[in-house]
GROMACS .gro file of C-alpha atoms in nm:
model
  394
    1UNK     CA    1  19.229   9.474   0.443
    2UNK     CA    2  19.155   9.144   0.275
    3UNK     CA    3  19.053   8.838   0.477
    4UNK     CA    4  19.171   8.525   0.429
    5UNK     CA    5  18.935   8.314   0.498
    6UNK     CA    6  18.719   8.425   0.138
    7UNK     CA    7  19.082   8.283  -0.027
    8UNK     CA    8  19.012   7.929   0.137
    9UNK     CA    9  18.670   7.908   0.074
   10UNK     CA   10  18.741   8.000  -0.320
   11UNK     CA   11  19.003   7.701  -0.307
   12UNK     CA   12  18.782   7.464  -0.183
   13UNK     CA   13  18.519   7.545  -0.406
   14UNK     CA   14  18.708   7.582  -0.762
   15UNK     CA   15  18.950   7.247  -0.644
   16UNK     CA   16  18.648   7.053  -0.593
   17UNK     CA   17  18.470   7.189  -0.886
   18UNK     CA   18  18.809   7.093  -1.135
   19UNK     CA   19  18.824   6.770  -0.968
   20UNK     CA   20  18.484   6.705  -1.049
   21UNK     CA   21  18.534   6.795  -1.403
   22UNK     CA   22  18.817   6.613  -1.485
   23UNK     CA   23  18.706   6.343  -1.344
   24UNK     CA   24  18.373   6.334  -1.565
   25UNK     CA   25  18.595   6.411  -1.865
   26UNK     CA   26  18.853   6.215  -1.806
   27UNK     CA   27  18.742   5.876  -1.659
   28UNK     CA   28  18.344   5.934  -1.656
   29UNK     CA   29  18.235   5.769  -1.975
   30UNK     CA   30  18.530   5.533  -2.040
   31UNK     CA   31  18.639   5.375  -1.661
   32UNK     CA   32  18.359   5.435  -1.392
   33UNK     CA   33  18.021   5.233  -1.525
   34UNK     CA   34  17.777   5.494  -1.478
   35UNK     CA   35  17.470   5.630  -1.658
   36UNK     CA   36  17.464   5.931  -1.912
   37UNK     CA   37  17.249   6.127  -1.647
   38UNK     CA   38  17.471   6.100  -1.403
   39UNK     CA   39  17.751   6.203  -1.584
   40UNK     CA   40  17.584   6.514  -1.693
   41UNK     CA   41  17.493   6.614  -1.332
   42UNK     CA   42  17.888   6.561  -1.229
   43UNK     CA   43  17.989   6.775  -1.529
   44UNK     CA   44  17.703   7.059  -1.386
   45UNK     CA   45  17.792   7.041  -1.030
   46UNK     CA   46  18.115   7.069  -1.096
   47UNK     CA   47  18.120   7.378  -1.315
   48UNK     CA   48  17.847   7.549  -1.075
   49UNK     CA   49  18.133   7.481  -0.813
   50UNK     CA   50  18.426   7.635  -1.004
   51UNK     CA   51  18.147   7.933  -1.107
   52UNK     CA   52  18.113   7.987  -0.724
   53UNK     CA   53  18.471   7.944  -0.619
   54UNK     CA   54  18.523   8.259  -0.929
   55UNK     CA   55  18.273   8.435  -0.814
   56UNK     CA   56  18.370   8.475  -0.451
   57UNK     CA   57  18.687   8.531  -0.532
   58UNK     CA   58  18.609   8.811  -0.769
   59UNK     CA   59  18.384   8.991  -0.508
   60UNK     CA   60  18.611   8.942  -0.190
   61UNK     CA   61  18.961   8.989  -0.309
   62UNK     CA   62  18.977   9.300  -0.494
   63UNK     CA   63  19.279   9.502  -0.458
   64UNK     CA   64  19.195   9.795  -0.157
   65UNK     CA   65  19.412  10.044  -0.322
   66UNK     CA   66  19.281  10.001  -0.733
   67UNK     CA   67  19.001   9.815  -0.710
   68UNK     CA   68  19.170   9.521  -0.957
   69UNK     CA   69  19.194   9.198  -0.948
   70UNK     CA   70  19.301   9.014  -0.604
   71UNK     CA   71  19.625   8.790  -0.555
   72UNK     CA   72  19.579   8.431  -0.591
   73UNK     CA   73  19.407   8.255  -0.311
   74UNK     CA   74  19.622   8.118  -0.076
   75UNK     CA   75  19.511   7.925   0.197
   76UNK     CA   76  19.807   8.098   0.473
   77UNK     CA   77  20.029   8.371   0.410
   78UNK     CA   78  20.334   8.306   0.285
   79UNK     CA   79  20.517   8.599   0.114
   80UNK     CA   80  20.369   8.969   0.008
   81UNK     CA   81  20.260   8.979  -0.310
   82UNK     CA   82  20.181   9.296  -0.522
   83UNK     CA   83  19.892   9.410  -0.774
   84UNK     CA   84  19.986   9.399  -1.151
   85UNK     CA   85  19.789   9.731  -1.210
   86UNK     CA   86  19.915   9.984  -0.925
   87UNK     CA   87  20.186   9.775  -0.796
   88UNK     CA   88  20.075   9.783  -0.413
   89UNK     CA   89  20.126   9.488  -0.152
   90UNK     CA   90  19.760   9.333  -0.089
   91UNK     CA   91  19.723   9.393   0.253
   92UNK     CA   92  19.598   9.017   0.436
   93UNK     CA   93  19.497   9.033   0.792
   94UNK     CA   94  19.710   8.772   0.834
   95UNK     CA   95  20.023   8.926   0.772
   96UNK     CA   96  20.276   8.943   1.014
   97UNK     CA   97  20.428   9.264   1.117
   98UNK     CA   98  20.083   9.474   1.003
   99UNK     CA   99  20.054   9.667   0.672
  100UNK     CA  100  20.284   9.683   0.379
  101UNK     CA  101  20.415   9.924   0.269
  102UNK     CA  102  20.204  10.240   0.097
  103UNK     CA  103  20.384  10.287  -0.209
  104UNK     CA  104  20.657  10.106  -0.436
  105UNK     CA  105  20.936  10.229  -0.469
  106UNK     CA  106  20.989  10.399  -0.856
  107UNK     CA  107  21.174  10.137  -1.056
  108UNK     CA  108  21.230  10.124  -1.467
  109UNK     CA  109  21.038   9.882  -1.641
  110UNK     CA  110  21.198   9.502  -1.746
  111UNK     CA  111  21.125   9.448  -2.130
  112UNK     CA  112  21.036   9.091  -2.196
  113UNK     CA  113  21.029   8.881  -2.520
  114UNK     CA  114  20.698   8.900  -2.717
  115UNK     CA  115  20.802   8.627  -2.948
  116UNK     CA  116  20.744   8.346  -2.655
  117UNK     CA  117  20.432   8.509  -2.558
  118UNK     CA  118  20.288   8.445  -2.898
  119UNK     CA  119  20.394   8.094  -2.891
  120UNK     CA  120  20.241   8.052  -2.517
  121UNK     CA  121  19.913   8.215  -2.662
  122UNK     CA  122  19.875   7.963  -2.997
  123UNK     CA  123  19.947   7.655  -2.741
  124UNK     CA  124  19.686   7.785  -2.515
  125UNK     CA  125  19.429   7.805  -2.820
  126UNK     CA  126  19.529   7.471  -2.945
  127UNK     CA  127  19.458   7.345  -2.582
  128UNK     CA  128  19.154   7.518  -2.524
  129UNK     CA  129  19.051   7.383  -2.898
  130UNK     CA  130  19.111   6.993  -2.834
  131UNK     CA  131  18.939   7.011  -2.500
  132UNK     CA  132  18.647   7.171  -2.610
  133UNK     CA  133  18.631   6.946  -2.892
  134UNK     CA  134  18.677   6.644  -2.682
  135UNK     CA  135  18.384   6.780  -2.405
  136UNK     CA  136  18.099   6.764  -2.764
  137UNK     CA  137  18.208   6.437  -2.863
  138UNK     CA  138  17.916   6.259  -2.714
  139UNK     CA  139  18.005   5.883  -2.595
  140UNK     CA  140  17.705   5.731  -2.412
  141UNK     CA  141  17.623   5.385  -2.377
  142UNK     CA  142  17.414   5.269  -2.659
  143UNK     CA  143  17.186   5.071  -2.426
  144UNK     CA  144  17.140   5.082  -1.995
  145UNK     CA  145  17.175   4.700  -2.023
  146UNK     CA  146  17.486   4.642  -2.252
  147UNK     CA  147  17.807   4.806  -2.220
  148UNK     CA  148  17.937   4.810  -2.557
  149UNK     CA  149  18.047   5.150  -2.685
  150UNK     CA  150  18.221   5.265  -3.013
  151UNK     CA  151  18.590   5.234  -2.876
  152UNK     CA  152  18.746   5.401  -3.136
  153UNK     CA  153  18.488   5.716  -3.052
  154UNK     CA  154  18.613   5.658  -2.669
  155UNK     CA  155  18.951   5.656  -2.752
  156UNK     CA  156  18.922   5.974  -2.940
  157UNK     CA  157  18.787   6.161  -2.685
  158UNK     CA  158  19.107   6.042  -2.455
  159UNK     CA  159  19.307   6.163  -2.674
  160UNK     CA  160  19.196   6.510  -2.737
  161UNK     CA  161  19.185   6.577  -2.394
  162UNK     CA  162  19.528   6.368  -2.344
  163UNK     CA  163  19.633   6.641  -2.595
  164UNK     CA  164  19.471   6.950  -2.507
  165UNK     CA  165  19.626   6.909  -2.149
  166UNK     CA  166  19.940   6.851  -2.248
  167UNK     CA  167  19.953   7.160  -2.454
  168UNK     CA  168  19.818   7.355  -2.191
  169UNK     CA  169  20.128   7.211  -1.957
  170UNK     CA  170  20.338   7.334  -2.257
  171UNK     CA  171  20.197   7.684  -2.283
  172UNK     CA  172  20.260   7.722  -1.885
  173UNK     CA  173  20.605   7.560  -1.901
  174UNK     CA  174  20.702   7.843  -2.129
  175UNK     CA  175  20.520   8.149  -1.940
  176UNK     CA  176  20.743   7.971  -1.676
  177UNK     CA  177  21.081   7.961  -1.849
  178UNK     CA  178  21.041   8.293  -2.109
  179UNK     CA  179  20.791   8.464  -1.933
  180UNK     CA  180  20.976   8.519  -1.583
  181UNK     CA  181  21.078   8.857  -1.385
  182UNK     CA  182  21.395   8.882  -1.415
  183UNK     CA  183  21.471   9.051  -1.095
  184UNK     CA  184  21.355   8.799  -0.886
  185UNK     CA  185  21.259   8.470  -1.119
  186UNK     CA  186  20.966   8.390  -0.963
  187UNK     CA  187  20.661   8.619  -1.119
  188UNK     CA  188  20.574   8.638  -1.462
  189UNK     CA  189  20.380   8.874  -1.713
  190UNK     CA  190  20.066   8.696  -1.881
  191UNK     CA  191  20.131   8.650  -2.228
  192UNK     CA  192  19.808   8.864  -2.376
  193UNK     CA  193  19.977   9.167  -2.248
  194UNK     CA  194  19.958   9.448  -2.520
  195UNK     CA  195  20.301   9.582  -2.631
  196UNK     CA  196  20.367   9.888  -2.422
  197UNK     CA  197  20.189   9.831  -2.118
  198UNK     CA  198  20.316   9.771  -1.794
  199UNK     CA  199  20.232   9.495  -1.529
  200UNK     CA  200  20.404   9.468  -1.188
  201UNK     CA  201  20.544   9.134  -1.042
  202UNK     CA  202  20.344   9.009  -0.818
  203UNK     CA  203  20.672   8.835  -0.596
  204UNK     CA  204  20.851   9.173  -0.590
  205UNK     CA  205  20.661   9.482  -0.739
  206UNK     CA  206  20.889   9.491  -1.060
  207UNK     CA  207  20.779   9.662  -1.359
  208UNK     CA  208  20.720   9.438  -1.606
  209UNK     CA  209  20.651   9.519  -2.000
  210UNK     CA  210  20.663   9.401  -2.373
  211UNK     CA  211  20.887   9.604  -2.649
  212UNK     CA  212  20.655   9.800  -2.862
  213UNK     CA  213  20.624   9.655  -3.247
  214UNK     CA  214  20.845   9.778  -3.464
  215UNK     CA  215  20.613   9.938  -3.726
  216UNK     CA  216  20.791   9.976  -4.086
  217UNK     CA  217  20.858  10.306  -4.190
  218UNK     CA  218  20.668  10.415  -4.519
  219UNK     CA  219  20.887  10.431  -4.791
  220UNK     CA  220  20.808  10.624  -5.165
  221UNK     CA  221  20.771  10.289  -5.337
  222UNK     CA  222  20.688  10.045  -5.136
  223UNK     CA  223  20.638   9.660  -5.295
  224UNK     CA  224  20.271   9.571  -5.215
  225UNK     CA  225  20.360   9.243  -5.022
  226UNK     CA  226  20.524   9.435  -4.833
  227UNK     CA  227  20.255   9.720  -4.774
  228UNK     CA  228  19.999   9.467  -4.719
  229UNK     CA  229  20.208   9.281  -4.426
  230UNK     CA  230  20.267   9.645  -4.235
  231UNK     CA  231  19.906   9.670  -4.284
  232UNK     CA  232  19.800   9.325  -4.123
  233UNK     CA  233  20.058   9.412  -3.892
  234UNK     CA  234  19.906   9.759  -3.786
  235UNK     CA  235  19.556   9.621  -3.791
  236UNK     CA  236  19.547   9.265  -3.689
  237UNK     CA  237  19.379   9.307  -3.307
  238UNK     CA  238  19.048   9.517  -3.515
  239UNK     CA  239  19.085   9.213  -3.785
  240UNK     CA  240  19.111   8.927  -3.520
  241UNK     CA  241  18.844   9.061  -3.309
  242UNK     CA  242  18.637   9.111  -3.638
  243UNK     CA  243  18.664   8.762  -3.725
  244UNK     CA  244  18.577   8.628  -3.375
  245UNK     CA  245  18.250   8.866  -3.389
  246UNK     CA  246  18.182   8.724  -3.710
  247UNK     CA  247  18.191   8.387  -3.635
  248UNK     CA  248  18.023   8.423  -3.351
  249UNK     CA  249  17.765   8.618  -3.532
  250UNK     CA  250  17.767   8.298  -3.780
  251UNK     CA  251  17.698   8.057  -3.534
  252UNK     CA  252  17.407   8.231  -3.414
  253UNK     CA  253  17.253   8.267  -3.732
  254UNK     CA  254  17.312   7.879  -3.809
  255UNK     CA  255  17.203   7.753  -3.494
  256UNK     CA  256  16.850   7.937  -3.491
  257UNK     CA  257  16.522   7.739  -3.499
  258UNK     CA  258  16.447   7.560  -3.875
  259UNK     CA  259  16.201   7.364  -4.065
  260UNK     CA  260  16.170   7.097  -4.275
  261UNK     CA  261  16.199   7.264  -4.576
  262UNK     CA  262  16.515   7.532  -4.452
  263UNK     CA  263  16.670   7.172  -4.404
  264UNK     CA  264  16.588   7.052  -4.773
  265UNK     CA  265  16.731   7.407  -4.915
  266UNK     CA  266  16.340   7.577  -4.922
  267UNK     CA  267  16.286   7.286  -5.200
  268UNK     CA  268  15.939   7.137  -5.283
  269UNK     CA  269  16.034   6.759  -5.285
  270UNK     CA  270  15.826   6.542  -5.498
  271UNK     CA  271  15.837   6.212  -5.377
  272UNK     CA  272  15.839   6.107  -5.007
  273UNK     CA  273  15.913   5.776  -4.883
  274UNK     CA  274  15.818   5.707  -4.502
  275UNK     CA  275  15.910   5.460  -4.283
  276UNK     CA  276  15.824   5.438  -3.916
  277UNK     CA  277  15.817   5.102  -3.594
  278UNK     CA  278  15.692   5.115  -3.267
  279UNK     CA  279  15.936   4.952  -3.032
  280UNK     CA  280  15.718   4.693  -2.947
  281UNK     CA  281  15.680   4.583  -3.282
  282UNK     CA  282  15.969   4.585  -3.513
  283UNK     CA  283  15.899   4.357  -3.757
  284UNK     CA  284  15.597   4.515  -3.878
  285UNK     CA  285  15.669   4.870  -3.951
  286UNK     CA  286  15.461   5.092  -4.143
  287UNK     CA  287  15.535   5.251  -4.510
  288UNK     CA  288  15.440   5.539  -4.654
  289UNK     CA  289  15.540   5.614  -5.075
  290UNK     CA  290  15.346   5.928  -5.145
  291UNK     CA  291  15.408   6.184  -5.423
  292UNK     CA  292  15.318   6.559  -5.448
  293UNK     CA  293  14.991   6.662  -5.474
  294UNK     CA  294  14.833   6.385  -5.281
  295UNK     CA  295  14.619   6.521  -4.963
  296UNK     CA  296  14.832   6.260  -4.788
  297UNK     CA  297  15.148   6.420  -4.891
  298UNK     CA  298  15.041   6.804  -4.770
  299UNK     CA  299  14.945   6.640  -4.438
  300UNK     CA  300  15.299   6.449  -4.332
  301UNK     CA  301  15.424   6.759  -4.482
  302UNK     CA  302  15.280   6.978  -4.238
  303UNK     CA  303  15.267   6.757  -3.930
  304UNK     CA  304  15.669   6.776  -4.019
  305UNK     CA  305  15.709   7.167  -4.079
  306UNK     CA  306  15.546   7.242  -3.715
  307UNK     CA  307  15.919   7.108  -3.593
  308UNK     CA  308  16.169   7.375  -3.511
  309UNK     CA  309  16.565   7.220  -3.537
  310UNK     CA  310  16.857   7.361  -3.413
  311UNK     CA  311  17.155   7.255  -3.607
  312UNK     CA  312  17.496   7.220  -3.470
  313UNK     CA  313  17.725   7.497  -3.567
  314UNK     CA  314  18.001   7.286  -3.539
  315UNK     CA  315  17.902   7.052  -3.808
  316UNK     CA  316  18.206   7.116  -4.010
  317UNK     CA  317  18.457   6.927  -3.708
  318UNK     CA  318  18.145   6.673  -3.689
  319UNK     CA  319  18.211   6.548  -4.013
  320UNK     CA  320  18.540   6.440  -3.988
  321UNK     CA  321  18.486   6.259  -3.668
  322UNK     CA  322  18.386   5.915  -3.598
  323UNK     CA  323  18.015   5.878  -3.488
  324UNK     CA  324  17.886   5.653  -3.166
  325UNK     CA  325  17.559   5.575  -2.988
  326UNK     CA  326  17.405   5.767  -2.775
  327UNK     CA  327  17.242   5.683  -2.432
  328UNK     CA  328  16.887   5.566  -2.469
  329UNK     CA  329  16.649   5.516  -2.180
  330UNK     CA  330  16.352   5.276  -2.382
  331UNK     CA  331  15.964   5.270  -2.345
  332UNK     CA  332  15.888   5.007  -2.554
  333UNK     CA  333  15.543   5.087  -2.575
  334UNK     CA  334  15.593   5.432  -2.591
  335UNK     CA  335  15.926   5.473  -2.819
  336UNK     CA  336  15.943   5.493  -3.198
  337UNK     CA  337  16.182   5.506  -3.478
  338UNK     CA  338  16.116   5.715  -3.805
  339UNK     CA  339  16.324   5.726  -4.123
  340UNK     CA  340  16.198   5.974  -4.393
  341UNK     CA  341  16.334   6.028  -4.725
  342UNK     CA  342  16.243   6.294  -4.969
  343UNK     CA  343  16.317   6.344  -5.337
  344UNK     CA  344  16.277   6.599  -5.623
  345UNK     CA  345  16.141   6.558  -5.975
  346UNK     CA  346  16.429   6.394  -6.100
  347UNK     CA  347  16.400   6.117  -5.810
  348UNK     CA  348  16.795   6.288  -5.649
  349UNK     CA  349  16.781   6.278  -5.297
  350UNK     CA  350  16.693   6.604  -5.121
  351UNK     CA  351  16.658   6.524  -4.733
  352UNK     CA  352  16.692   6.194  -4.477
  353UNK     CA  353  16.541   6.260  -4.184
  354UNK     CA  354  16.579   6.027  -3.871
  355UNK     CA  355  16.452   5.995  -3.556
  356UNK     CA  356  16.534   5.709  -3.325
  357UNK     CA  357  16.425   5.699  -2.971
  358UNK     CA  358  16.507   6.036  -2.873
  359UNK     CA  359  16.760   6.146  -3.116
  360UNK     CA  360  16.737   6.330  -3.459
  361UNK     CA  361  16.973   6.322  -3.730
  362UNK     CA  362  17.021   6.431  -4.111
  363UNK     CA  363  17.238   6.346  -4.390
  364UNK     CA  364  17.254   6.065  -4.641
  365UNK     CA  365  17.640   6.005  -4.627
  366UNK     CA  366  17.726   6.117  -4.277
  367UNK     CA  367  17.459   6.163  -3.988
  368UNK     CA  368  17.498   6.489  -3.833
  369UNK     CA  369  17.289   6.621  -3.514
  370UNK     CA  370  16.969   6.800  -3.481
  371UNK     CA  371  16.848   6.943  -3.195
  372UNK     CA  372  16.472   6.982  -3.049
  373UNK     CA  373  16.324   7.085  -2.776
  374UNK     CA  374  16.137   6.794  -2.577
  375UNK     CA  375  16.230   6.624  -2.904
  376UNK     CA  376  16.154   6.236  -2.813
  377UNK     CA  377  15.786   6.354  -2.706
  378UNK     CA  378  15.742   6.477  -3.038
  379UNK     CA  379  15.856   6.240  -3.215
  380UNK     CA  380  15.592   5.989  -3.006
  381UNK     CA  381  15.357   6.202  -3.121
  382UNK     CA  382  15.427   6.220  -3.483
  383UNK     CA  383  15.570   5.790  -3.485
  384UNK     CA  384  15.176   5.743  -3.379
  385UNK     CA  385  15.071   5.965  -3.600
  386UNK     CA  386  15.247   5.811  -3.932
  387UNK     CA  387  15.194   5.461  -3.781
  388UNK     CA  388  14.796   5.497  -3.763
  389UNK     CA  389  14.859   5.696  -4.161
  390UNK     CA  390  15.031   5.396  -4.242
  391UNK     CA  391  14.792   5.143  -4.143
  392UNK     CA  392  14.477   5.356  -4.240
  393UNK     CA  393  14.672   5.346  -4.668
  394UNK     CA  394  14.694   4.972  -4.614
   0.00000   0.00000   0.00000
């Protein structure tokens, strides 16, 4: 028998945790006037709460007759409700009147509409897309002292979300309207169900399922448009699930740990061009023009290839999307900005490198993202580095 008292502490844990979150995503960076750190730690507290509010309810609410997934938490009883898998009333110790009963009753199976489940599952993807490309649009403040951030970046961000939720309202509203039992309006089949299977209501223990796809008979001579769509038909779970493994597979392989010269296509550039400040002096920076086979050259070279970058995999969306400031915390004395720029024999661009503060960036025409670990220590070290170079050539 299932206690409810694991249901209420699951709904205080995942409510707080999506309050949390929406809250950060929502209103963190663009209303409330708080720091970049502190926003981070809302947006980890509050999926660590929704992780523990899953969790327990995974564990505690199991279904004591299959073993499947429990009923939605509720904090009080208020009507039975039965498993999807077996079909059995969950059995609360709350109930009144004891135990359910053991076994439903046999009952034919309700066919549903597949067509509105597809459209429920592409506005669920698009939702799920815009908020997960609103949550990597990053929109710190571009200094602790002055609040001015890129508005139109802000705004962006909003609007994604603004979008992704209201597509997510849209997929529900029609899992609501199309999606129904029909015996007793007030359960509903999820829309990935497989064609075939069977799901019970979980208001009244009604057999629920999809009509099977039609497949197209084969005919003699067949047109090969036609043979071609019966076969993306037959096949297009093994091809969708082969192009999610790929891409995931993808974005592995482009996010793993490069150098300097991965990042300039394993090119031997010719001609570097350095540039570095310390924060504390700005109007003196120091230069560096060196060409290739200088001892000079081999050194930067080298100090540079001991970095390991991970590149957003995501850089194709980046592109596209307008850029803003990051959050910087600065140690004047400690802090340093470096631009390098590297060329081949016929003096055509090959890399820019940046690094200002704490953040590192490529690109000559758009400035996309790299990633390092303890990246703004580094960068101290090599800003000294070059600066002392610098002043050593002058």
């Amino acid at each position: 028998m299932l206690k409810r008292k694991w249901a209420r502490a699951s709904i205080v844990l995942m409510g707080s945790g999506l309050a949390m979150l929406l809250i950060v995503l929502l209103f963190g960076e663009v209303v409330l006037f708080v720091s970049e750190t502190s926003i981070g730690w809302m947006a980890s507290c509050g999926v660590t709460l929704m992780l523990l509010g899953g969790f327990c309810h995974l564990f505690t609410s199991n279904c004591p007759h299959c073993g499947g997934l429990g009923p939605r938490p509720r904090w009080s009883y208020w009507d039975d409700e039965y498993c999807p898998r077996c079909g059995r009333a969950y059995a609360y110790d709350d109930r009144p009147g004891g135990s359910p009963k053991e076994k439903p009753e046999a009952r034919p199976p309700f066919t549903l509409d597949r067509k509105s489940a597809r459209r429920a599952m592409l506005l669920l993807a698009a939702g799920m897309l815009c908020l997960a490309v609103a949550a990597m649009i990053p929109t710190g403040f571009p200094h602790p002292r002055i609040w001015r951030p890129d508005e139109e970046l802000r705004y962006a961000k909003l609007l994604l979300t603004l979008a992704g939720a209201g597509l997510l309202l849209a997929a529900w509203r029609l899992c609501s309207l199309k999606l129904r039992c029909p015996a007793c309006r007030k359960g509903s089949v999820p829309p990935w169900l497989k064609p075939g299977a069977v799901r019970y209501c979980r208001s009244c223990g009604a057999a629920l399922s999809f009509a099977a796809d039609r497949r197209m008979p084969r005919r003699q001579h067949q047109p090969r448009g036609e043979a071609m769509k019966a076969y993306l038909q037959q096949y297009r779970t093994v091809i969708r699930r082969g192009i999610l493994i790929l891409a995931a597979v993808w974005c592995l392989w482009y996010a793993r740990p490069v150098d300097i010269y991965d990042l300039m296509g394993c090119e031997e550039p010719a001609y570097l061009s350095v540039t570095v400040w310390r924060q504390a002096d700005l109007n003196h920076p120091g230069n560096l023009d060196l060409t290739a086979g200088e001892p000079e050259m081999d050194i930067v070279l080298e100090r540079f290839a001991e970095l390991r970058f991970h590149r957003n995999p995501l850089e194709v969306i980046l592109r596209f999307l307008p850029q803003g400031a990051r959050s910087r915390k600065v140690e004047v004395e400690k802090d340093y900005q470096i631009h390098l720029f590297a060329y081949d024999q016929r003096e055509n661009p090959v890399l820019y490198l940046n690094f200002i503060i704490n953040d590192w960036h490529r690109g000559l025409q758009r400035e996309l993202p790299l990633y390092l670990v303890h990246g703004q220590e580094k960068g101290r070290e090599l800003g000294a580095f070059l600066l002392e170079m610098a002043q050593m050539e002058r």
